[in-house]
Amino acid sequence: MKSHSIDGNIIKADCGASLTRLSAEAQKAGLSGLEFAYGIPGTLGGGVFMNAGAYGGSMSDVVISSICLDTQNDTIRKIDLDEHEFAYRHSIYTKNPQLVILAAMLKLDSGNPAEIAAQMNEHIRSRKEKQPLEFPSAGSVFKRPVGYYAGELIEKSGLKGYRIGGAEVSQKHAGF
């Protein structure tokens, strides 16, 4: 469930497709809009589920529809953009666990591949500088409280570097 196809400015991809790989494929095709997702260590399904976002972009900016399995009645459903109920780290899927994302369609804009690559390279440079990418991680999984950054609150709580067994709050960025 990792395949994808590109038709004009539409990408259709399975839920298991890597967000980073989809971003790179879009860039090669001269499609802009997924630059924010380059370097996010997750899949399209997870990204749609939680309306993943970074650097001013989010899945709600590019998703036009998704396909899901409704496990309550064993049917395949198409969810159109307005039905997704996208909000900060929220979608229809976060409150309906019976809906299992299978695929999504993304609409991107035409762009200059070199400019898209430059933006992606800047994002990955920033990620490497600020995030503990050199270690295994579940990523930054905390919601930002309005007006605050989760990592900053965790650090101020004295938990930066806190360990339990082999798990540790990152010394580099407490949001990881």
mmCIF file of C-alpha atoms in Angstrom:
data_model
loop_
_atom_site.group_PDB
_atom_site.id
_atom_site.type_symbol
_atom_site.label_atom_id
_atom_site.label_comp_id
_atom_site.label_asym_id
_atom_site.label_seq_id
_atom_site.Cartn_x
_atom_site.Cartn_y
_atom_site.Cartn_z
ATOM 1 C CA MET A 1 0.000 0.000 0.000
ATOM 2 C CA LYS A 2 2.858 2.363 -0.897
ATOM 3 C CA SER A 3 2.235 3.082 -4.557
ATOM 4 C CA HIS A 4 1.366 6.375 -6.177
ATOM 5 C CA SER A 5 0.561 7.812 -9.577
ATOM 6 C CA ILE A 6 0.738 11.306 -11.004
ATOM 7 C CA ASP A 7 -1.723 12.596 -13.589
ATOM 8 C CA GLY A 8 -1.211 16.258 -14.418
ATOM 9 C CA ASN A 9 -1.226 18.057 -11.081
ATOM 10 C CA ILE A 10 -3.029 15.259 -9.198
ATOM 11 C CA ILE A 11 -1.202 12.659 -7.126
ATOM 12 C CA LYS A 12 -3.135 9.574 -6.088
ATOM 13 C CA ALA A 13 -1.298 7.558 -3.458
ATOM 14 C CA ASP A 14 -1.880 4.646 -1.128
ATOM 15 C CA CYS A 15 -1.992 5.242 2.626
ATOM 16 C CA GLY A 16 1.427 3.674 3.187
ATOM 17 C CA ALA A 17 3.256 5.996 0.797
ATOM 18 C CA SER A 18 6.046 7.946 2.490
ATOM 19 C CA LEU A 19 5.373 11.687 2.754
ATOM 20 C CA THR A 20 9.037 12.391 2.035
ATOM 21 C CA ARG A 21 8.994 10.202 -1.068
ATOM 22 C CA LEU A 22 5.752 11.763 -2.332
ATOM 23 C CA SER A 23 7.296 15.212 -1.824
ATOM 24 C CA ALA A 24 10.362 14.187 -3.830
ATOM 25 C CA GLU A 25 8.253 12.671 -6.622
ATOM 26 C CA ALA A 26 6.138 15.829 -6.779
ATOM 27 C CA GLN A 27 9.293 17.943 -7.032
ATOM 28 C CA LYS A 28 10.607 15.810 -9.914
ATOM 29 C CA ALA A 29 7.272 16.288 -11.689
ATOM 30 C CA GLY A 30 7.441 20.069 -11.177
ATOM 31 C CA LEU A 31 4.565 20.055 -8.688
ATOM 32 C CA SER A 32 4.519 22.404 -5.726
ATOM 33 C CA GLY A 33 2.545 22.138 -2.491
ATOM 34 C CA LEU A 34 4.134 19.197 -0.677
ATOM 35 C CA GLU A 35 7.413 20.903 0.195
ATOM 36 C CA PHE A 36 6.291 21.182 3.837
ATOM 37 C CA ALA A 37 6.068 17.372 4.084
ATOM 38 C CA TYR A 38 9.636 16.697 2.969
ATOM 39 C CA GLY A 39 11.357 15.060 5.919
ATOM 40 C CA ILE A 40 8.198 14.259 7.897
ATOM 41 C CA PRO A 41 8.842 10.673 9.052
ATOM 42 C CA GLY A 42 5.403 9.331 8.284
ATOM 43 C CA THR A 43 2.989 8.067 5.697
ATOM 44 C CA LEU A 44 0.251 9.694 3.683
ATOM 45 C CA GLY A 45 -2.404 7.878 5.722
ATOM 46 C CA GLY A 46 -0.981 9.164 8.977
ATOM 47 C CA GLY A 47 -0.576 12.624 7.508
ATOM 48 C CA VAL A 48 -4.205 12.785 6.405
ATOM 49 C CA PHE A 49 -5.403 11.292 9.703
ATOM 50 C CA MET A 50 -3.819 14.026 11.806
ATOM 51 C CA ASN A 51 -3.638 16.801 9.199
ATOM 52 C CA ALA A 52 0.148 16.797 9.372
ATOM 53 C CA GLY A 53 1.818 20.087 8.750
ATOM 54 C CA ALA A 54 5.042 22.037 8.993
ATOM 55 C CA TYR A 55 6.603 25.229 7.684
ATOM 56 C CA GLY A 56 3.233 26.872 7.052
ATOM 57 C CA GLY A 57 1.706 24.028 5.032
ATOM 58 C CA SER A 58 -0.565 21.143 5.935
ATOM 59 C CA MET A 59 -2.348 18.210 4.385
ATOM 60 C CA SER A 60 -5.578 20.225 4.349
ATOM 61 C CA ASP A 61 -3.925 22.479 1.750
ATOM 62 C CA VAL A 62 -3.453 19.650 -0.754
ATOM 63 C CA VAL A 63 -5.928 16.818 -0.043
ATOM 64 C CA ILE A 64 -8.951 16.846 -2.332
ATOM 65 C CA SER A 65 -10.349 13.461 -1.323
ATOM 66 C CA SER A 66 -9.533 10.230 0.433
ATOM 67 C CA ILE A 67 -10.707 6.656 0.217
ATOM 68 C CA CYS A 68 -11.414 4.687 3.374
ATOM 69 C CA LEU A 69 -12.797 1.396 4.595
ATOM 70 C CA ASP A 70 -15.775 1.843 6.899
ATOM 71 C CA THR A 71 -15.347 -1.156 9.185
ATOM 72 C CA GLN A 72 -18.828 -0.762 10.696
ATOM 73 C CA ASN A 73 -20.504 -1.806 7.468
ATOM 74 C CA ASP A 74 -17.612 -3.197 5.393
ATOM 75 C CA THR A 75 -17.888 -0.571 2.662
ATOM 76 C CA ILE A 76 -15.355 1.538 0.813
ATOM 77 C CA ARG A 77 -16.126 5.264 1.020
ATOM 78 C CA LYS A 78 -14.830 8.341 -0.708
ATOM 79 C CA ILE A 79 -14.429 11.342 1.599
ATOM 80 C CA ASP A 80 -14.451 14.680 -0.236
ATOM 81 C CA LEU A 81 -12.450 17.683 0.935
ATOM 82 C CA ASP A 82 -15.268 19.410 2.831
ATOM 83 C CA GLU A 83 -16.106 16.188 4.695
ATOM 84 C CA HIS A 84 -12.576 15.882 6.128
ATOM 85 C CA GLU A 85 -13.267 18.452 8.868
ATOM 86 C CA PHE A 86 -9.607 19.447 8.794
ATOM 87 C CA ALA A 87 -8.360 21.521 11.708
ATOM 88 C CA TYR A 88 -5.095 21.670 13.662
ATOM 89 C CA ARG A 89 -3.991 18.007 14.022
ATOM 90 C CA HIS A 90 -7.563 16.891 13.361
ATOM 91 C CA SER A 91 -9.665 15.268 10.649
ATOM 92 C CA ILE A 92 -12.831 13.216 10.376
ATOM 93 C CA TYR A 93 -10.623 10.183 10.966
ATOM 94 C CA THR A 94 -9.464 11.246 14.429
ATOM 95 C CA LYS A 95 -13.003 10.978 15.789
ATOM 96 C CA ASN A 96 -14.172 8.011 13.689
ATOM 97 C CA PRO A 97 -11.876 5.038 14.371
ATOM 98 C CA GLN A 98 -14.084 2.804 12.245
ATOM 99 C CA LEU A 99 -12.824 4.667 9.162
ATOM 100 C CA VAL A 100 -9.501 3.287 7.921
ATOM 101 C CA ILE A 101 -7.677 5.425 5.363
ATOM 102 C CA LEU A 102 -6.693 3.500 2.227
ATOM 103 C CA ALA A 103 -5.606 6.243 -0.199
ATOM 104 C CA ALA A 104 -5.797 9.959 -0.901
ATOM 105 C CA MET A 105 -5.785 12.311 -3.857
ATOM 106 C CA LEU A 106 -3.699 15.469 -3.655
ATOM 107 C CA LYS A 107 -3.973 18.505 -5.898
ATOM 108 C CA LEU A 108 -0.734 20.417 -6.350
ATOM 109 C CA ASP A 109 0.329 23.475 -8.324
ATOM 110 C CA SER A 110 2.770 23.649 -11.195
ATOM 111 C CA GLY A 111 6.125 24.970 -10.137
ATOM 112 C CA ASN A 112 9.773 25.252 -10.980
ATOM 113 C CA PRO A 113 11.528 22.005 -9.947
ATOM 114 C CA ALA A 114 14.714 23.866 -8.934
ATOM 115 C CA GLU A 115 12.799 26.312 -6.719
ATOM 116 C CA ILE A 116 10.783 23.457 -5.181
ATOM 117 C CA ALA A 117 14.005 21.535 -4.474
ATOM 118 C CA ALA A 118 15.583 24.618 -2.883
ATOM 119 C CA GLN A 119 12.603 24.978 -0.534
ATOM 120 C CA MET A 120 12.723 21.266 0.343
ATOM 121 C CA ASN A 121 16.472 21.457 0.984
ATOM 122 C CA GLU A 122 15.954 24.436 3.294
ATOM 123 C CA HIS A 123 13.290 22.512 5.245
ATOM 124 C CA ILE A 124 15.481 19.421 5.642
ATOM 125 C CA ARG A 125 18.473 21.575 6.655
ATOM 126 C CA SER A 126 16.329 23.204 9.328
ATOM 127 C CA ARG A 127 15.018 19.821 10.512
ATOM 128 C CA LYS A 128 18.549 18.401 10.828
ATOM 129 C CA GLU A 129 19.700 21.474 12.739
ATOM 130 C CA LYS A 130 16.808 21.513 15.212
ATOM 131 C CA GLN A 131 15.529 17.940 15.449
ATOM 132 C CA PRO A 132 17.157 14.723 16.733
ATOM 133 C CA LEU A 133 17.030 12.937 13.381
ATOM 134 C CA GLU A 134 20.144 10.926 14.236
ATOM 135 C CA PHE A 135 18.176 8.837 16.772
ATOM 136 C CA PRO A 136 15.150 6.546 16.479
ATOM 137 C CA SER A 137 12.084 8.591 17.323
ATOM 138 C CA ALA A 138 8.312 8.611 17.208
ATOM 139 C CA GLY A 139 8.692 12.172 15.972
ATOM 140 C CA SER A 140 7.138 15.260 17.459
ATOM 141 C CA VAL A 141 3.767 13.969 18.572
ATOM 142 C CA PHE A 142 2.602 16.778 20.834
ATOM 143 C CA LYS A 143 -0.128 19.268 19.948
ATOM 144 C CA ARG A 144 0.857 22.880 20.353
ATOM 145 C CA PRO A 145 -1.192 24.577 23.040
ATOM 146 C CA VAL A 146 -2.440 27.917 21.697
ATOM 147 C CA GLY A 147 0.280 30.512 22.186
ATOM 148 C CA TYR A 148 2.963 27.987 23.218
ATOM 149 C CA TYR A 149 5.351 25.393 21.816
ATOM 150 C CA ALA A 150 5.133 21.920 23.339
ATOM 151 C CA GLY A 151 8.914 21.436 23.297
ATOM 152 C CA GLU A 152 9.448 24.668 25.199
ATOM 153 C CA LEU A 153 6.872 23.699 27.850
ATOM 154 C CA ILE A 154 8.451 20.253 28.257
ATOM 155 C CA GLU A 155 11.891 21.822 28.613
ATOM 156 C CA LYS A 156 10.641 24.366 31.165
ATOM 157 C CA SER A 157 9.165 21.436 33.111
ATOM 158 C CA GLY A 158 12.687 20.082 33.515
ATOM 159 C CA LEU A 159 12.104 17.025 31.355
ATOM 160 C CA LYS A 160 14.611 17.676 28.568
ATOM 161 C CA GLY A 161 16.956 14.680 28.684
ATOM 162 C CA TYR A 162 14.693 12.751 31.094
ATOM 163 C CA ARG A 163 15.047 8.998 30.617
ATOM 164 C CA ILE A 164 13.065 5.900 31.418
ATOM 165 C CA GLY A 165 14.997 2.834 30.323
ATOM 166 C CA GLY A 166 16.072 3.352 26.726
ATOM 167 C CA ALA A 167 13.538 6.115 26.056
ATOM 168 C CA GLU A 168 14.624 9.706 26.436
ATOM 169 C CA VAL A 169 13.157 13.158 25.923
ATOM 170 C CA SER A 170 15.576 14.553 23.355
ATOM 171 C CA GLN A 171 18.477 16.700 24.557
ATOM 172 C CA LYS A 172 18.327 18.534 21.216
ATOM 173 C CA HIS A 173 14.591 19.309 21.099
ATOM 174 C CA ALA A 174 12.283 18.440 24.003
ATOM 175 C CA GLY A 175 9.327 18.002 21.641
ATOM 176 C CA PHE A 176 10.827 14.642 20.585
#
